[in-house]
Short mmCIF file of C-alpha atoms in Angstrom, two decimals:
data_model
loop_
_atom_site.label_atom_id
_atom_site.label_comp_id
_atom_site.label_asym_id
_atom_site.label_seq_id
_atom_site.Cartn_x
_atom_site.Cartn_y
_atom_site.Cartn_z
CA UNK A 1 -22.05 22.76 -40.65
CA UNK A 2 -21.37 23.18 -36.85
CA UNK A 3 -21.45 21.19 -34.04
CA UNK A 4 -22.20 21.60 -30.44
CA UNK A 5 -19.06 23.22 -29.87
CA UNK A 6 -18.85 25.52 -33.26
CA UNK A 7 -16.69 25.79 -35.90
CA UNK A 8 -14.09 27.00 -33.91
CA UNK A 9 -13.59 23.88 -32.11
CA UNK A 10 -12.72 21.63 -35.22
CA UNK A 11 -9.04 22.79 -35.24
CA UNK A 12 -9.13 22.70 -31.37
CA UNK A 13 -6.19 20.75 -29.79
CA UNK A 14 -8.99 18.16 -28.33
CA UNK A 15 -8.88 18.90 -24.82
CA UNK A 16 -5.38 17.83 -24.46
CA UNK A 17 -4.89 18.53 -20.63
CA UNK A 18 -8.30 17.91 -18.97
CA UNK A 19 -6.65 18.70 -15.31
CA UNK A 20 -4.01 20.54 -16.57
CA UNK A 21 -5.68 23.61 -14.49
CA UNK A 22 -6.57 21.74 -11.78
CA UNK A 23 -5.93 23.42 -8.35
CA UNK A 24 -5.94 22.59 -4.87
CA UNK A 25 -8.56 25.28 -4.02
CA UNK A 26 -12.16 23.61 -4.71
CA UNK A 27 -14.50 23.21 -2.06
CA UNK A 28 -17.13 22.65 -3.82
CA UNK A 29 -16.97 19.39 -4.54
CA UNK A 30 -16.72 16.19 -2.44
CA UNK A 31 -15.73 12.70 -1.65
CA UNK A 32 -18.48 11.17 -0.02
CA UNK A 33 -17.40 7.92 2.87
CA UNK A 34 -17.34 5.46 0.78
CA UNK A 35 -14.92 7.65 -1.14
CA UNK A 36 -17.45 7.84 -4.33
CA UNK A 37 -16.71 11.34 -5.73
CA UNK A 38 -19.56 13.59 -6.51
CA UNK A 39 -19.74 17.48 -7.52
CA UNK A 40 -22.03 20.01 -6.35
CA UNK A 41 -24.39 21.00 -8.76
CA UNK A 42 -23.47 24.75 -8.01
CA UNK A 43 -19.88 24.08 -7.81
CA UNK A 44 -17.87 26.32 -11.02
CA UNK A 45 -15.81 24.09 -13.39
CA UNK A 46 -12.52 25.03 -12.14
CA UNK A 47 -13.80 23.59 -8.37
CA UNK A 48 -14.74 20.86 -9.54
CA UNK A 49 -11.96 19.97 -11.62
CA UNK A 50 -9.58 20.64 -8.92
CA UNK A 51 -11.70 18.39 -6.18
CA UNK A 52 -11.44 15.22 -9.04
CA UNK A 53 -7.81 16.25 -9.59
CA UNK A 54 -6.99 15.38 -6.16
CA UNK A 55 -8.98 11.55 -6.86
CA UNK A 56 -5.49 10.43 -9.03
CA UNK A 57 -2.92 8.86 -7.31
CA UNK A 58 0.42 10.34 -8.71
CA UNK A 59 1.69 13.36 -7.51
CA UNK A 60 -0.17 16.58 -6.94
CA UNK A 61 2.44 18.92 -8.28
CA UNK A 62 2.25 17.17 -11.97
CA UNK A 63 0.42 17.88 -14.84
CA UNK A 64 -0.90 14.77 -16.61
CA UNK A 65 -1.13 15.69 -20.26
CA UNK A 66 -0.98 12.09 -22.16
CA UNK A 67 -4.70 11.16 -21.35
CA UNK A 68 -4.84 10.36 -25.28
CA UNK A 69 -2.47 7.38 -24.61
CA UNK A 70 -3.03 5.75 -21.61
CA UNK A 71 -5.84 7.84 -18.81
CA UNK A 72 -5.20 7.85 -15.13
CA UNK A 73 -7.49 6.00 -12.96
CA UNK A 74 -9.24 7.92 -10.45
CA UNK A 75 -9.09 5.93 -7.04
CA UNK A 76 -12.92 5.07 -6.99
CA UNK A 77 -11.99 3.17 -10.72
CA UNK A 78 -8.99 1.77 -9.08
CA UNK A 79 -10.73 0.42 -6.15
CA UNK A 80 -13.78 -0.52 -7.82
CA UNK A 81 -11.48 -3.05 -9.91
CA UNK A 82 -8.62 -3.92 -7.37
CA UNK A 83 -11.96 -4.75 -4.69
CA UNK A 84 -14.03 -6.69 -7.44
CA UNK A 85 -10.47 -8.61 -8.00
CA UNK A 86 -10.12 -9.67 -4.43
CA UNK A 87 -13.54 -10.92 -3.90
CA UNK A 88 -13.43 -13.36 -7.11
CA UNK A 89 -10.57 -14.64 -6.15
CA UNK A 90 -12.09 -15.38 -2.02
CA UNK A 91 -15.06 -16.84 -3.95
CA UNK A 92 -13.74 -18.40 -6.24
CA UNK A 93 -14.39 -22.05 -4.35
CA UNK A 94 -18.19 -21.12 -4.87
CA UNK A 95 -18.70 -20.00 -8.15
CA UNK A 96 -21.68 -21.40 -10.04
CA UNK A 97 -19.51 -23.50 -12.97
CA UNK A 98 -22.59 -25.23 -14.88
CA UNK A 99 -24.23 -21.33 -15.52
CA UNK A 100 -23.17 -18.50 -17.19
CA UNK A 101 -24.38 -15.97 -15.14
CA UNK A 102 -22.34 -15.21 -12.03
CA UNK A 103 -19.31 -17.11 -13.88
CA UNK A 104 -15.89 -15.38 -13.26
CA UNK A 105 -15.52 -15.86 -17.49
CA UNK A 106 -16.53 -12.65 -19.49
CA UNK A 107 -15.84 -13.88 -22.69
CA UNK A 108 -18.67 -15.79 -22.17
CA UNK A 109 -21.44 -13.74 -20.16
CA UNK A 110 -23.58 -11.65 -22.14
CA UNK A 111 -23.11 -8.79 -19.31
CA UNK A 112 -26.72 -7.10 -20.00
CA UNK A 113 -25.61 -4.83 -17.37
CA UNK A 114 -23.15 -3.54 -18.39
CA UNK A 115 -23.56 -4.07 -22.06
CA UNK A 116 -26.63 -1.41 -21.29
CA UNK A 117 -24.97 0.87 -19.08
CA UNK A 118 -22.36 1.71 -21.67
CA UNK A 119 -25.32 1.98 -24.28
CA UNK A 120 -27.16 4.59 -21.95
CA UNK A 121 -24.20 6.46 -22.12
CA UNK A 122 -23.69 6.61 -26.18
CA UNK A 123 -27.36 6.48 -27.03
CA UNK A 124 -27.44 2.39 -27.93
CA UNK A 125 -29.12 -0.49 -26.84
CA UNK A 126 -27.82 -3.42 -24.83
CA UNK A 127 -27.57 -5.36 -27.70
CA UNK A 128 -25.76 -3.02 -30.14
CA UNK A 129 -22.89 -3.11 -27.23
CA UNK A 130 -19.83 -5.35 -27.42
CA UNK A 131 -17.14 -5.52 -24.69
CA UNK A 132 -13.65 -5.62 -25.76
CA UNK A 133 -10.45 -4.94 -24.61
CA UNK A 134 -10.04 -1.74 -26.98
CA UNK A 135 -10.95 0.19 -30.54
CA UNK A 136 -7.71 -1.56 -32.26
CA UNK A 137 -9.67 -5.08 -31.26
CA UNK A 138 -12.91 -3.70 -32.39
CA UNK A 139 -11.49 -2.71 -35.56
CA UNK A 140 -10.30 -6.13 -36.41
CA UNK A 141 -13.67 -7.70 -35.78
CA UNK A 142 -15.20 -5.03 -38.06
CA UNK A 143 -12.96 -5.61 -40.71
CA UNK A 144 -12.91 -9.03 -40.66
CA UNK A 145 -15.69 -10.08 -40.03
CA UNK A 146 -16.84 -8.43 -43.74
CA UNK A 147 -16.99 -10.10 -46.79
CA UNK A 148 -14.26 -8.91 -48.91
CA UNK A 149 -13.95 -9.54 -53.12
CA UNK A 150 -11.34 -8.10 -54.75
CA UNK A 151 -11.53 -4.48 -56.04
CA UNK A 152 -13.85 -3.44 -52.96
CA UNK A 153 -12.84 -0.03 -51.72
CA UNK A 154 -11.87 1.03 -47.92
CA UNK A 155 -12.02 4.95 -47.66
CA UNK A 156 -10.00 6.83 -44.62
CA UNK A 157 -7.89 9.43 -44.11
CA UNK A 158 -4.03 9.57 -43.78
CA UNK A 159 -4.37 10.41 -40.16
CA UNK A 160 -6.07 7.33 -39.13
CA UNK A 161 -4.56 5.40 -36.15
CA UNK A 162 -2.72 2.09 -36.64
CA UNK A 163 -5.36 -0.20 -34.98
CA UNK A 164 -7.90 1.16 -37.58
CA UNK A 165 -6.30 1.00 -40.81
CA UNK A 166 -4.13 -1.77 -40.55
CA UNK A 167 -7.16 -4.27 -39.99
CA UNK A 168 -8.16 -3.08 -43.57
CA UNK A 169 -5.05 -2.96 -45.17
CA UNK A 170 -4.68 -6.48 -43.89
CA UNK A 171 -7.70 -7.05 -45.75
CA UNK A 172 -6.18 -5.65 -48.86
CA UNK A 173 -3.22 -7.93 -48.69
CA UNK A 174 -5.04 -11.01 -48.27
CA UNK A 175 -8.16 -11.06 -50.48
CA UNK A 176 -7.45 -7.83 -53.25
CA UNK A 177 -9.56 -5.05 -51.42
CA UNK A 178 -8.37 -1.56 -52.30
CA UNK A 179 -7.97 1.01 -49.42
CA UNK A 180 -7.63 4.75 -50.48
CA UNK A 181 -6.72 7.06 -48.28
CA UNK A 182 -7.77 10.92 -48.11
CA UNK A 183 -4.97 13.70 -47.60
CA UNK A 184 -6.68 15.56 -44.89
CA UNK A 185 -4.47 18.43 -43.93
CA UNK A 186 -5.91 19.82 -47.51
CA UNK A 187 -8.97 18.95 -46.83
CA UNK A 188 -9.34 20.58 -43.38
CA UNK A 189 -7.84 23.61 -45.07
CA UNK A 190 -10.97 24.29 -45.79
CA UNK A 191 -12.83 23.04 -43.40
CA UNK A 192 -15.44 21.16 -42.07
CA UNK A 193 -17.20 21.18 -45.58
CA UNK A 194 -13.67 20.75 -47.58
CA UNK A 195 -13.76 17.58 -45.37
CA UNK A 196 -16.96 16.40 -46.56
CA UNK A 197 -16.50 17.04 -50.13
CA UNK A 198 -12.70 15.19 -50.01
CA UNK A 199 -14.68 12.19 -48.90
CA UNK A 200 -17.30 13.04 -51.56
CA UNK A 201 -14.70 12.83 -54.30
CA UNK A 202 -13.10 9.92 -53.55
CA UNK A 203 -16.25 7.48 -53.45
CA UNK A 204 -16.60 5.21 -56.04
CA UNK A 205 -19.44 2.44 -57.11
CA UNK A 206 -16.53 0.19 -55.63
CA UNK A 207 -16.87 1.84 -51.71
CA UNK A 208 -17.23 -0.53 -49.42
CA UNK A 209 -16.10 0.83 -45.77
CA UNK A 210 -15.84 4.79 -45.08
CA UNK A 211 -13.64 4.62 -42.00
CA UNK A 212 -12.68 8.01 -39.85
CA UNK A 213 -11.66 9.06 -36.54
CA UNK A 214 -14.32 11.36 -35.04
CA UNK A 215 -11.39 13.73 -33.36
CA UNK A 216 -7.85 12.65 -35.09
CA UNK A 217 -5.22 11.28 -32.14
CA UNK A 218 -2.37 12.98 -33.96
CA UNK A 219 -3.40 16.83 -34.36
CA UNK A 220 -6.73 16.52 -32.66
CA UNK A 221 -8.67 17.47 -36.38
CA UNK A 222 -12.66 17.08 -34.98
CA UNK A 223 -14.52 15.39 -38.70
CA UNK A 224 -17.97 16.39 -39.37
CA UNK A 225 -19.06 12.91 -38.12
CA UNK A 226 -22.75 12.87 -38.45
CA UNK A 227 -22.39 14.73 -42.09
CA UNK A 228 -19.98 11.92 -43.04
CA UNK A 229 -22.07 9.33 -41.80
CA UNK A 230 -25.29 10.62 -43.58
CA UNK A 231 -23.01 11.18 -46.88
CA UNK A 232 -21.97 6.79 -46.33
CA UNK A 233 -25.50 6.02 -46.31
CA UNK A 234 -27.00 7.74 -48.90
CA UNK A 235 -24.11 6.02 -50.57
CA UNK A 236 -25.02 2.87 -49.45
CA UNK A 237 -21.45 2.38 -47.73
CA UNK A 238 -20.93 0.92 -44.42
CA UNK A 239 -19.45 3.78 -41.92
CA UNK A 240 -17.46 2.91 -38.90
CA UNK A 241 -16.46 5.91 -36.61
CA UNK A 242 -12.91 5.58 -34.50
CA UNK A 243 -14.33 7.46 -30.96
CA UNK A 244 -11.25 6.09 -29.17
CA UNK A 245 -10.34 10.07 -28.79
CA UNK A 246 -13.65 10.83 -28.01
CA UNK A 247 -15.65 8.77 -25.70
CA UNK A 248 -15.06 10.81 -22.01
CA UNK A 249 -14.32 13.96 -23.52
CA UNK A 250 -17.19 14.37 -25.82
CA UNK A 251 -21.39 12.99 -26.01
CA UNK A 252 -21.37 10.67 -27.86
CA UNK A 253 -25.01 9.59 -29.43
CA UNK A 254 -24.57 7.00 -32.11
CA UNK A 255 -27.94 6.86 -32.96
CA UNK A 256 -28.11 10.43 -33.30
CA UNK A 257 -24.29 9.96 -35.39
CA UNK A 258 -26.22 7.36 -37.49
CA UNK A 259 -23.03 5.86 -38.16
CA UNK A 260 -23.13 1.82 -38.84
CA UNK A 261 -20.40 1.27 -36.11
CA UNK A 262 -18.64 2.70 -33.65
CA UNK A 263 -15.58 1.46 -31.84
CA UNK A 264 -13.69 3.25 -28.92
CA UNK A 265 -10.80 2.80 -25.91
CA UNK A 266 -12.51 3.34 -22.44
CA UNK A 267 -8.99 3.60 -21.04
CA UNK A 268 -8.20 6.73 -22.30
CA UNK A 269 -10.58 9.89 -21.74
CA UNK A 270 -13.20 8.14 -19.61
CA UNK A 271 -10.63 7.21 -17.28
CA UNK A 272 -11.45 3.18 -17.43
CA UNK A 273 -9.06 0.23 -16.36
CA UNK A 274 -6.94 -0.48 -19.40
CA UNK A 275 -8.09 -3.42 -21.23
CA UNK A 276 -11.55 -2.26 -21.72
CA UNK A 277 -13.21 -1.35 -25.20
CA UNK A 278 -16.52 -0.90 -26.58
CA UNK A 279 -17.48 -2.08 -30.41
CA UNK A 280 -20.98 -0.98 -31.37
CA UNK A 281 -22.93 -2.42 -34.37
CA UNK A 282 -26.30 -1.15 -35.63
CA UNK A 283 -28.46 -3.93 -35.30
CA UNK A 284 -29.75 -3.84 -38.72
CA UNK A 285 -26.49 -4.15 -40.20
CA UNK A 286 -25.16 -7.19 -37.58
CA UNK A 287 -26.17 -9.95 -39.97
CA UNK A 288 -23.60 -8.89 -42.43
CA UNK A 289 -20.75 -9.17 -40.32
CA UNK A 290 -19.15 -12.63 -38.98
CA UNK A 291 -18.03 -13.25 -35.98
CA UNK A 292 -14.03 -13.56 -35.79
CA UNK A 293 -12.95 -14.73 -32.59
CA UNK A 294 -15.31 -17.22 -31.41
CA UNK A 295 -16.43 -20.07 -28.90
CA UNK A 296 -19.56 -20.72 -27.95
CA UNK A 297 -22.14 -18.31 -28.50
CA UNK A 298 -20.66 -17.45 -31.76
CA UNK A 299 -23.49 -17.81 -34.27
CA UNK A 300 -26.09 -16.88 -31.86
CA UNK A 301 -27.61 -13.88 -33.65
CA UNK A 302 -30.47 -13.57 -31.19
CA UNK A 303 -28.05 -12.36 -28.69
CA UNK A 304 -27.32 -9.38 -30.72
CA UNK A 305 -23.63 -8.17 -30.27
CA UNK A 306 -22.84 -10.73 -28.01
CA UNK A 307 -21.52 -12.84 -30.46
CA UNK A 308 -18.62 -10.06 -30.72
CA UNK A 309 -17.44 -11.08 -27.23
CA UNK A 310 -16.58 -14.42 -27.89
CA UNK A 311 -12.99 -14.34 -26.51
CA UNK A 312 -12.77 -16.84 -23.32
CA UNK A 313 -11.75 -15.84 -19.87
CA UNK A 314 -10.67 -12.29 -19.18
CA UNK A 315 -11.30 -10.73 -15.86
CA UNK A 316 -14.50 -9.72 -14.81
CA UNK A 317 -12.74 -7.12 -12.16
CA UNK A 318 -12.02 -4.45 -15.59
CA UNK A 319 -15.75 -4.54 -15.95
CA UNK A 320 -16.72 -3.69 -12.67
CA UNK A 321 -13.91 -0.91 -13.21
CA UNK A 322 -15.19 0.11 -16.08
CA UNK A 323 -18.69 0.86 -14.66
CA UNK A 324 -17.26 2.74 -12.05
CA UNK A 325 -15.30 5.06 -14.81
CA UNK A 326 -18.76 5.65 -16.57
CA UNK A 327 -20.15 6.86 -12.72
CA UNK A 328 -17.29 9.18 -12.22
CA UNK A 329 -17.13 10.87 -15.53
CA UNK A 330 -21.65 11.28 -15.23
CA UNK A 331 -20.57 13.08 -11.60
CA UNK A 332 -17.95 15.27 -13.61
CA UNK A 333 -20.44 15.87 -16.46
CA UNK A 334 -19.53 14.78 -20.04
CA UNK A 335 -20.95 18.66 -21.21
CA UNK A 336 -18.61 20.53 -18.49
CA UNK A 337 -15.54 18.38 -19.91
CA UNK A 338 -16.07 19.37 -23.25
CA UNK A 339 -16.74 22.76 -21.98
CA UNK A 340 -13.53 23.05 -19.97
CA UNK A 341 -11.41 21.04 -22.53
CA UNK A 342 -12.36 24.09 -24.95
CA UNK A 343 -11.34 26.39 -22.45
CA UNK A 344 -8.29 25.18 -21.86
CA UNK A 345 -7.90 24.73 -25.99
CA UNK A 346 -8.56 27.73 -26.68
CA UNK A 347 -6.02 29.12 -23.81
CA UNK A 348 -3.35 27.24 -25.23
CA UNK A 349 -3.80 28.25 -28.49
CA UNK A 350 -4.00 31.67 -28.18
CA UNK A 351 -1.39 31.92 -25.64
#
């Protein structure tokens, strides 16, 4: 049971310090006049790594290592944004108010754009793709927009992030679900298939919800994703993946993942304007879920997932930012950042 970085990688540290090595030597890489940044396609990882290290606006002399938290927007992301901001605001005396499209509200544009830009980049279509504002907010309108009786089960680990088990113990407190959680230090102990059989174990005909993160944000455990995805549906259980550590610093194929939903936090390893999430949602399992936060388009199930971004006025300008985050880490290369994250891993570990 290996993945496309091996078995050695699922105790790796995660790629905790994506520029940590970044120099001021590279000359292989470039920013082009209209200050887009692009890398040679000869150019060795450590050039090319030290050209985008010199994109970030805080000091050259420090090493970023919280990218987990809270990522540092490169200028073009910046810009992108800060621009996009500006001309709203000089247009604003023009925009079209009785259509949706071209409206400065994203809670209610459908965004096909970049709805199917993100879902290019994790393997989806348009209308599997949600905008939010991050994988905590996705969570919630996963978990509550289930059904719930009492006695249904929600399975996750003991390493799960705040954002994605609260929503479910919330949903324990108020209509009698049970959530069980897996003690995954023993199960990593033996590894990726120890994982697989903890899960295993602890299903039940009640199992509702398997919940996991794909790479842990405490110790950076990596979960045999697609394994525990396949074991949820021959279960018949509804899986839902936490990527917020992963989209940026992994590829990320959902489809390939088979997993029922996915939810992630574009702000931290793709380098995205903070405020910006994704929530995907197979489209044959949609119907089951109810929409949460609504206005509206909220019951309009043609639209797909658009009836996830039913939350008003929000500001268009993260969007555009966003997009430009998804252009800068497809220059990088999502393969050489897991490649160099390992490196530097590895490094750290066995230094």
């Amino acid at each position: 049971m290996t993945d496309s970085l091996g078995r050695r990688a699922f105790l790796s540290l995660s790629g905790s310090a994506v520029l940590l090595a970044a120099s001021r030597t590279g000359v292989h890489a470039e920013v082009t006049d209209n200050r887009r940044f692009a890398a040679y396609a000869g150019a060795d990882d450590a050039e090319v790594f030290a050209a985008a290290r010199r994109e970030f606006l805080f000091p050259p002399d420090i090493a970023y290592c919280n990218t987990g938290t809270l990522g540092a927007m490169p200028r073009e992301v910046l810009e992108a944004q800060t621009n996009e901001l500006r001309r709203l605001e000089v247009e604003l005396p023009n925009w079209p108010y009785y259509t949706q499209i071209g409206a400065p509200l994203t809670g209610y544009q459908p965004r096909e754009d970049i709805r199917a830009d993100v879902g290019s980049f994790i393997g989806a279509d348009m209308d599997e793709i949600a905008l939010t504002q991050n994988a905590t907010m996705s969570m919630n309108f996963l978990a509550n927009g289930m059904t719930w009786s009492a006695g249904d089960e929600i399975l996750f680990t003991d390493q799960e992030h705040g954002g994605s088990f609260g929503p479910f113990q919330l949903m324990a407190k108020r209509y009698g679900a049970v959530v069980r959680e897996i003690d995954l230090d023993a199960a990593v102990a033996n590894g990726p298939d120890g994982v697989l059989q903890a899960f295993a174990d602890a299903i039940t005909p009640r199992t509702k919800v398997i919940m996991f993160s794909q790479i842990t944000s405490s110790f950076g455990h990596r979960l045999p994703t697609k394994e525990l995805c396949q074991l949820a549906r021959d279960r018949g259980i509804f899986s839902i993946v936490d990527g917020a550590q992963v989209l940026g610093q992994l590829p990320v194929d959902v489809k390939d993942l088979d997993c029922d939903a996915y939810v992630s936090s574009p702000h931290k390893w793709l380098l995205a304007p903070k405020g910006t999430g994704i929530l995907y949602i197979d489209r044959s399992r949609q119907e089951e879920l109810w929409a949460t936060l609504v206005s509206y388009n909220y019951d309009s199930r043609e639209d797909g997932a658009f009836r996830f971004m039913q939350y008003g006025t929000g500001s268009p300008a993260m969007l555009t930012g966003f997009r430009a985050a998804l252009d800068f880490n497809r220059q990088l290369g999502t393969e050489r950042i897991a490649r160099w994250n390992h490196a530097m891993s590895t490094q750290l570990h066995e230094g």
